[in-house]
């Protein structure tokens, strides 16, 4: 009888998808080569994001997402400083000390963490294409680019895949996981649907930049890109840093078909460290992230609440 593994991962995120692809390959080669693998995208939200989410498979794994204390969650890998919400979950993690639960908040990416842990702890030979994938996940999550212009160029395969994930339908992440499990990143980036998403983003860029320049508000060294009044707008991503290279922070908000997303980032090219831990700031509103970047996801009916959170974030960042 075929066993089923469910992998819960940070949805529509390059690192989350890369981590899920890596674990899928590991599971087939080191645990059960006949397993049926079902990816389940997860979004940060207030309270327990796993509430109402079925852990009903034969085995369960969670990558690049918050800690789940359920005993049926056999595997867990993460690198976010905000992984334990509420903070009391850290005591459960520390008490159990499970070999299959791996946490390192100093790892640049979850895929990078796994690329080190899976061969070391389970003797699994990491395929070369997944080693390259983990290196790109490190770079994408750490914004390891020489400039904002390089970061938004869409010339690298990882950037093109990230654009596909951000701009495509709900099944985009699951398809990417299947592709990346067996294909080199550059081949995935050349797939027609991925290339089409990148070409659309590039074709719309001038119009997008003009609109962002029009609606942007600057409060001290904080830039706000509030797109809550125009549902369906594309996420600004890193374009705020391109438009306002001297700003220290960008706060953006967009309304999608199923969520309202607030993104907060510290400008890594401004030459000064962040005054606050951005991920912990987002954690106050049910989100999370890293020292320099974080996000908050709300329900589609919570536009008014999102507007209030944006105002609070800007007040905190501009006075920090």
Short mmCIF file of C-alpha atoms in Angstrom, two decimals:
data_model
loop_
_atom_site.label_atom_id
_atom_site.label_comp_id
_atom_site.label_asym_id
_atom_site.label_seq_id
_atom_site.Cartn_x
_atom_site.Cartn_y
_atom_site.Cartn_z
CA UNK A 1 0.00 0.00 0.00
CA UNK A 2 1.39 3.42 -0.99
CA UNK A 3 2.26 5.71 1.90
CA UNK A 4 1.39 9.40 1.75
CA UNK A 5 3.65 12.21 2.96
CA UNK A 6 2.28 15.72 3.39
CA UNK A 7 4.83 18.54 3.24
CA UNK A 8 3.72 21.84 4.76
CA UNK A 9 5.81 24.75 3.43
CA UNK A 10 5.86 28.55 3.26
CA UNK A 11 3.61 29.12 0.26
CA UNK A 12 4.66 31.13 -2.82
CA UNK A 13 8.12 31.64 -1.34
CA UNK A 14 11.30 30.68 -3.20
CA UNK A 15 12.96 29.27 -0.08
CA UNK A 16 9.80 27.46 1.00
CA UNK A 17 9.35 25.84 -2.40
CA UNK A 18 13.06 24.98 -2.68
CA UNK A 19 13.01 23.38 0.78
CA UNK A 20 9.92 21.34 -0.07
CA UNK A 21 11.52 20.15 -3.33
CA UNK A 22 14.68 19.12 -1.47
CA UNK A 23 12.76 17.24 1.21
CA UNK A 24 10.65 15.48 -1.44
CA UNK A 25 13.80 14.18 -3.16
CA UNK A 26 15.34 13.18 0.19
CA UNK A 27 12.19 11.33 1.25
CA UNK A 28 11.95 9.34 -1.96
CA UNK A 29 15.63 8.35 -1.85
CA UNK A 30 16.20 7.86 1.89
CA UNK A 31 12.81 6.97 3.38
CA UNK A 32 10.22 5.62 0.93
CA UNK A 33 10.75 5.74 -2.84
CA UNK A 34 7.12 4.80 -3.51
CA UNK A 35 5.57 7.50 -1.32
CA UNK A 36 2.89 9.80 -2.66
CA UNK A 37 3.96 13.33 -1.72
CA UNK A 38 1.37 16.07 -1.24
CA UNK A 39 2.59 19.68 -0.83
CA UNK A 40 0.46 21.95 1.38
CA UNK A 41 1.17 25.69 1.20
CA UNK A 42 0.97 27.57 4.51
CA UNK A 43 0.44 31.26 5.29
CA UNK A 44 1.38 33.10 8.48
CA UNK A 45 -1.65 34.41 10.39
CA UNK A 46 -2.84 35.31 13.86
CA UNK A 47 -2.95 32.43 16.30
CA UNK A 48 -2.13 28.87 15.26
CA UNK A 49 -1.78 28.62 11.46
CA UNK A 50 -2.17 24.84 11.74
CA UNK A 51 -5.59 25.12 13.38
CA UNK A 52 -8.05 23.34 11.11
CA UNK A 53 -5.24 21.96 8.92
CA UNK A 54 -5.50 18.18 8.70
CA UNK A 55 -2.51 16.07 9.69
CA UNK A 56 -4.11 13.00 8.16
CA UNK A 57 -1.32 11.43 6.08
CA UNK A 58 0.97 8.53 6.93
CA UNK A 59 3.85 10.96 7.52
CA UNK A 60 4.17 14.74 7.86
CA UNK A 61 6.93 17.28 7.33
CA UNK A 62 7.09 21.06 7.69
CA UNK A 63 9.79 23.22 6.08
CA UNK A 64 10.51 26.97 6.19
CA UNK A 65 7.49 27.60 8.39
CA UNK A 66 6.53 27.98 12.04
CA UNK A 67 7.01 25.21 14.56
CA UNK A 68 4.10 22.77 14.87
CA UNK A 69 4.10 20.87 18.19
CA UNK A 70 1.70 18.15 17.02
CA UNK A 71 3.20 14.70 17.60
CA UNK A 72 2.21 13.65 14.08
CA UNK A 73 4.54 16.32 12.63
CA UNK A 74 7.50 14.00 12.40
CA UNK A 75 9.86 16.26 10.42
CA UNK A 76 10.47 20.00 10.85
CA UNK A 77 13.15 22.33 9.46
CA UNK A 78 13.25 26.11 9.86
CA UNK A 79 15.55 29.11 10.21
CA UNK A 80 13.24 31.97 11.20
CA UNK A 81 13.86 33.73 14.52
CA UNK A 82 10.06 33.99 14.76
CA UNK A 83 9.49 30.23 14.35
CA UNK A 84 8.02 29.73 17.83
CA UNK A 85 4.66 31.45 18.21
CA UNK A 86 3.73 31.60 21.02
CA UNK A 87 7.23 31.70 22.52
CA UNK A 88 6.27 28.87 24.91
CA UNK A 89 6.53 26.44 21.98
CA UNK A 90 10.32 26.76 22.20
CA UNK A 91 10.26 24.88 25.51
CA UNK A 92 8.43 21.98 23.82
CA UNK A 93 10.99 21.90 21.03
CA UNK A 94 13.90 21.95 23.50
CA UNK A 95 12.38 19.26 25.72
CA UNK A 96 11.72 16.84 22.87
CA UNK A 97 15.12 17.29 21.21
CA UNK A 98 14.02 15.26 18.19
CA UNK A 99 16.66 14.45 15.60
CA UNK A 100 14.06 15.05 12.89
CA UNK A 101 13.34 18.60 14.09
CA UNK A 102 16.15 20.95 13.00
CA UNK A 103 16.29 24.68 13.79
CA UNK A 104 19.04 27.20 13.10
CA UNK A 105 18.10 30.91 13.10
CA UNK A 106 21.58 31.76 11.80
CA UNK A 107 21.14 29.81 8.54
CA UNK A 108 20.63 32.16 5.55
CA UNK A 109 17.84 29.95 4.23
CA UNK A 110 15.89 26.83 5.17
CA UNK A 111 17.06 25.08 2.00
CA UNK A 112 20.65 25.87 2.98
CA UNK A 113 20.05 24.50 6.46
CA UNK A 114 18.65 21.29 4.99
CA UNK A 115 21.46 20.99 2.44
CA UNK A 116 23.84 20.73 5.40
CA UNK A 117 21.67 18.71 7.80
CA UNK A 118 20.28 15.99 5.53
CA UNK A 119 23.68 14.66 4.33
CA UNK A 120 25.25 15.10 7.77
CA UNK A 121 22.52 13.45 9.84
CA UNK A 122 21.12 10.89 7.39
CA UNK A 123 24.04 10.27 5.05
CA UNK A 124 22.01 11.36 2.05
CA UNK A 125 24.10 12.41 -0.98
CA UNK A 126 22.72 15.79 -1.99
CA UNK A 127 22.21 15.93 -5.78
CA UNK A 128 24.28 18.69 -7.46
CA UNK A 129 21.23 20.53 -8.79
CA UNK A 130 19.81 20.78 -5.27
CA UNK A 131 23.11 22.06 -3.93
CA UNK A 132 22.92 24.85 -6.49
CA UNK A 133 19.27 25.44 -5.55
CA UNK A 134 20.16 25.80 -1.86
CA UNK A 135 22.91 28.29 -2.72
CA UNK A 136 20.37 30.42 -4.56
CA UNK A 137 17.91 30.13 -1.67
CA UNK A 138 20.66 31.48 0.62
CA UNK A 139 21.21 34.37 -1.75
CA UNK A 140 17.52 35.20 -2.29
CA UNK A 141 16.61 35.09 1.41
CA UNK A 142 19.66 37.18 2.38
CA UNK A 143 19.15 39.68 -0.50
CA UNK A 144 22.75 39.01 -1.46
CA UNK A 145 22.90 41.36 -4.45
CA UNK A 146 25.25 44.24 -5.18
CA UNK A 147 22.40 46.72 -5.71
CA UNK A 148 18.64 47.07 -5.85
CA UNK A 149 18.89 47.18 -9.63
CA UNK A 150 20.59 43.78 -9.67
CA UNK A 151 18.04 42.39 -7.20
CA UNK A 152 15.08 43.27 -9.46
CA UNK A 153 16.72 42.50 -12.80
CA UNK A 154 14.99 39.11 -13.33
CA UNK A 155 18.08 37.92 -15.16
CA UNK A 156 18.89 35.05 -12.78
CA UNK A 157 16.83 31.82 -12.85
CA UNK A 158 15.96 32.14 -9.15
CA UNK A 159 14.53 35.62 -9.72
CA UNK A 160 12.39 34.38 -12.58
CA UNK A 161 11.05 31.45 -10.58
CA UNK A 162 10.31 33.80 -7.66
CA UNK A 163 8.31 36.03 -10.00
CA UNK A 164 6.35 33.03 -11.26
CA UNK A 165 5.51 32.02 -7.68
CA UNK A 166 4.42 35.53 -6.72
CA UNK A 167 2.27 36.21 -9.78
CA UNK A 168 0.69 32.86 -10.64
CA UNK A 169 -2.22 30.82 -9.33
CA UNK A 170 -2.50 28.72 -6.21
CA UNK A 171 -1.06 25.62 -7.90
CA UNK A 172 2.17 27.35 -8.99
CA UNK A 173 4.10 26.34 -5.87
CA UNK A 174 3.11 22.66 -6.11
CA UNK A 175 4.19 22.57 -9.75
CA UNK A 176 7.51 24.22 -8.93
CA UNK A 177 8.18 21.70 -6.18
CA UNK A 178 7.70 18.82 -8.62
CA UNK A 179 9.96 20.45 -11.20
CA UNK A 180 12.75 21.46 -8.80
CA UNK A 181 12.87 18.01 -7.24
CA UNK A 182 14.41 16.60 -10.42
CA UNK A 183 15.35 19.50 -12.73
CA UNK A 184 18.15 22.09 -12.52
CA UNK A 185 16.99 25.58 -11.60
CA UNK A 186 17.90 27.07 -14.98
CA UNK A 187 15.76 24.47 -16.76
CA UNK A 188 12.78 25.28 -14.55
CA UNK A 189 13.29 29.00 -15.24
CA UNK A 190 13.11 28.27 -18.99
CA UNK A 191 9.75 26.51 -18.74
CA UNK A 192 7.19 28.41 -20.86
CA UNK A 193 4.90 29.36 -17.96
CA UNK A 194 7.80 30.57 -15.82
CA UNK A 195 9.34 32.55 -18.65
CA UNK A 196 5.95 34.05 -19.50
CA UNK A 197 5.50 35.31 -15.92
CA UNK A 198 8.92 36.96 -15.99
CA UNK A 199 8.27 38.53 -19.39
CA UNK A 200 4.93 39.94 -18.17
CA UNK A 201 6.60 41.45 -15.10
CA UNK A 202 9.30 43.06 -17.23
CA UNK A 203 6.76 44.37 -19.75
CA UNK A 204 4.70 45.96 -16.97
CA UNK A 205 7.67 47.32 -15.02
CA UNK A 206 7.68 50.88 -16.33
CA UNK A 207 3.96 51.22 -15.68
CA UNK A 208 4.35 49.65 -12.23
CA UNK A 209 7.22 51.96 -11.30
CA UNK A 210 5.25 55.01 -12.43
CA UNK A 211 2.25 53.96 -10.33
CA UNK A 212 4.40 53.24 -7.27
CA UNK A 213 6.12 56.60 -7.60
CA UNK A 214 2.68 58.25 -7.68
CA UNK A 215 1.24 56.53 -4.59
CA UNK A 216 4.42 56.34 -2.47
CA UNK A 217 4.54 58.26 0.79
CA UNK A 218 7.73 58.99 2.67
CA UNK A 219 7.83 59.48 6.43
CA UNK A 220 11.38 60.23 7.44
CA UNK A 221 13.39 57.30 6.13
CA UNK A 222 10.33 55.02 5.75
CA UNK A 223 8.54 54.63 2.40
CA UNK A 224 4.96 53.33 2.29
CA UNK A 225 3.56 51.67 -0.83
CA UNK A 226 -0.12 51.28 0.05
CA UNK A 227 -1.97 49.41 -2.71
CA UNK A 228 -4.97 48.42 -0.58
CA UNK A 229 -7.30 50.60 -2.67
CA UNK A 230 -6.41 48.74 -5.89
CA UNK A 231 -7.13 45.01 -5.34
CA UNK A 232 -5.20 42.69 -7.62
CA UNK A 233 -2.12 44.90 -7.83
CA UNK A 234 1.20 43.13 -8.18
CA UNK A 235 3.35 43.11 -5.05
CA UNK A 236 6.03 45.84 -5.27
CA UNK A 237 8.67 43.38 -4.09
CA UNK A 238 12.03 45.19 -4.03
CA UNK A 239 11.03 47.98 -6.40
CA UNK A 240 10.67 50.44 -3.51
CA UNK A 241 14.43 50.31 -2.95
CA UNK A 242 15.00 50.98 -6.65
CA UNK A 243 12.77 54.07 -6.54
CA UNK A 244 13.99 55.35 -3.18
CA UNK A 245 17.61 54.23 -2.79
CA UNK A 246 18.20 56.36 0.33
CA UNK A 247 15.23 55.07 2.33
CA UNK A 248 15.90 52.73 5.24
CA UNK A 249 12.58 50.85 5.22
CA UNK A 250 9.76 50.03 2.80
CA UNK A 251 6.30 48.99 4.00
CA UNK A 252 3.94 47.71 1.30
CA UNK A 253 0.41 46.32 1.34
CA UNK A 254 -1.52 44.55 -1.43
CA UNK A 255 -4.91 42.84 -1.71
CA UNK A 256 -4.93 39.49 -3.49
CA UNK A 257 -7.80 37.13 -4.30
CA UNK A 258 -7.44 35.21 -1.02
CA UNK A 259 -5.24 37.32 1.28
CA UNK A 260 -4.09 40.77 2.23
CA UNK A 261 -0.29 40.86 2.39
CA UNK A 262 1.84 43.39 4.23
CA UNK A 263 5.58 43.32 3.58
CA UNK A 264 8.24 45.12 5.60
CA UNK A 265 11.88 45.37 4.63
CA UNK A 266 15.07 47.09 5.66
CA UNK A 267 17.09 48.47 2.75
CA UNK A 268 20.26 46.34 2.65
CA UNK A 269 21.99 48.82 0.34
CA UNK A 270 21.60 51.92 2.49
CA UNK A 271 24.76 51.17 4.49
CA UNK A 272 23.22 51.24 7.97
CA UNK A 273 21.90 48.35 10.09
CA UNK A 274 18.21 48.06 10.89
CA UNK A 275 17.15 49.79 14.10
CA UNK A 276 14.60 47.06 14.83
CA UNK A 277 14.22 43.32 14.21
CA UNK A 278 11.71 43.45 11.35
CA UNK A 279 10.51 39.86 11.76
CA UNK A 280 9.77 40.37 15.45
CA UNK A 281 7.94 43.59 14.62
CA UNK A 282 5.72 41.66 12.21
CA UNK A 283 5.27 38.92 14.81
CA UNK A 284 3.20 41.34 16.91
CA UNK A 285 0.53 41.12 14.21
CA UNK A 286 0.65 37.37 13.55
CA UNK A 287 3.41 37.51 10.96
CA UNK A 288 7.13 36.87 11.19
CA UNK A 289 10.40 36.85 9.30
CA UNK A 290 14.04 37.78 9.68
CA UNK A 291 16.03 40.66 11.13
CA UNK A 292 15.76 42.66 7.91
CA UNK A 293 12.57 41.45 6.25
CA UNK A 294 9.17 40.22 7.38
CA UNK A 295 5.56 39.87 6.41
CA UNK A 296 1.99 39.71 7.70
CA UNK A 297 -0.89 37.88 6.03
CA UNK A 298 -4.52 38.78 6.77
CA UNK A 299 -7.91 37.62 5.54
CA UNK A 300 -9.31 39.36 2.43
CA UNK A 301 -11.99 41.14 4.49
CA UNK A 302 -9.39 42.72 6.81
CA UNK A 303 -8.40 45.63 4.57
CA UNK A 304 -9.26 48.21 7.23
CA UNK A 305 -7.20 46.33 9.80
CA UNK A 306 -4.32 46.12 7.32
CA UNK A 307 -4.41 49.90 6.87
CA UNK A 308 -4.17 50.35 10.64
CA UNK A 309 -1.24 47.92 10.88
CA UNK A 310 0.58 49.76 8.09
CA UNK A 311 0.19 53.05 9.96
CA UNK A 312 1.47 51.47 13.18
CA UNK A 313 4.44 49.90 11.42
CA UNK A 314 5.39 53.23 9.84
CA UNK A 315 5.13 55.01 13.22
CA UNK A 316 7.35 52.40 14.87
CA UNK A 317 9.97 52.33 12.12
CA UNK A 318 10.14 56.10 11.69
CA UNK A 319 10.59 56.68 15.42
CA UNK A 320 12.83 53.70 16.20
#
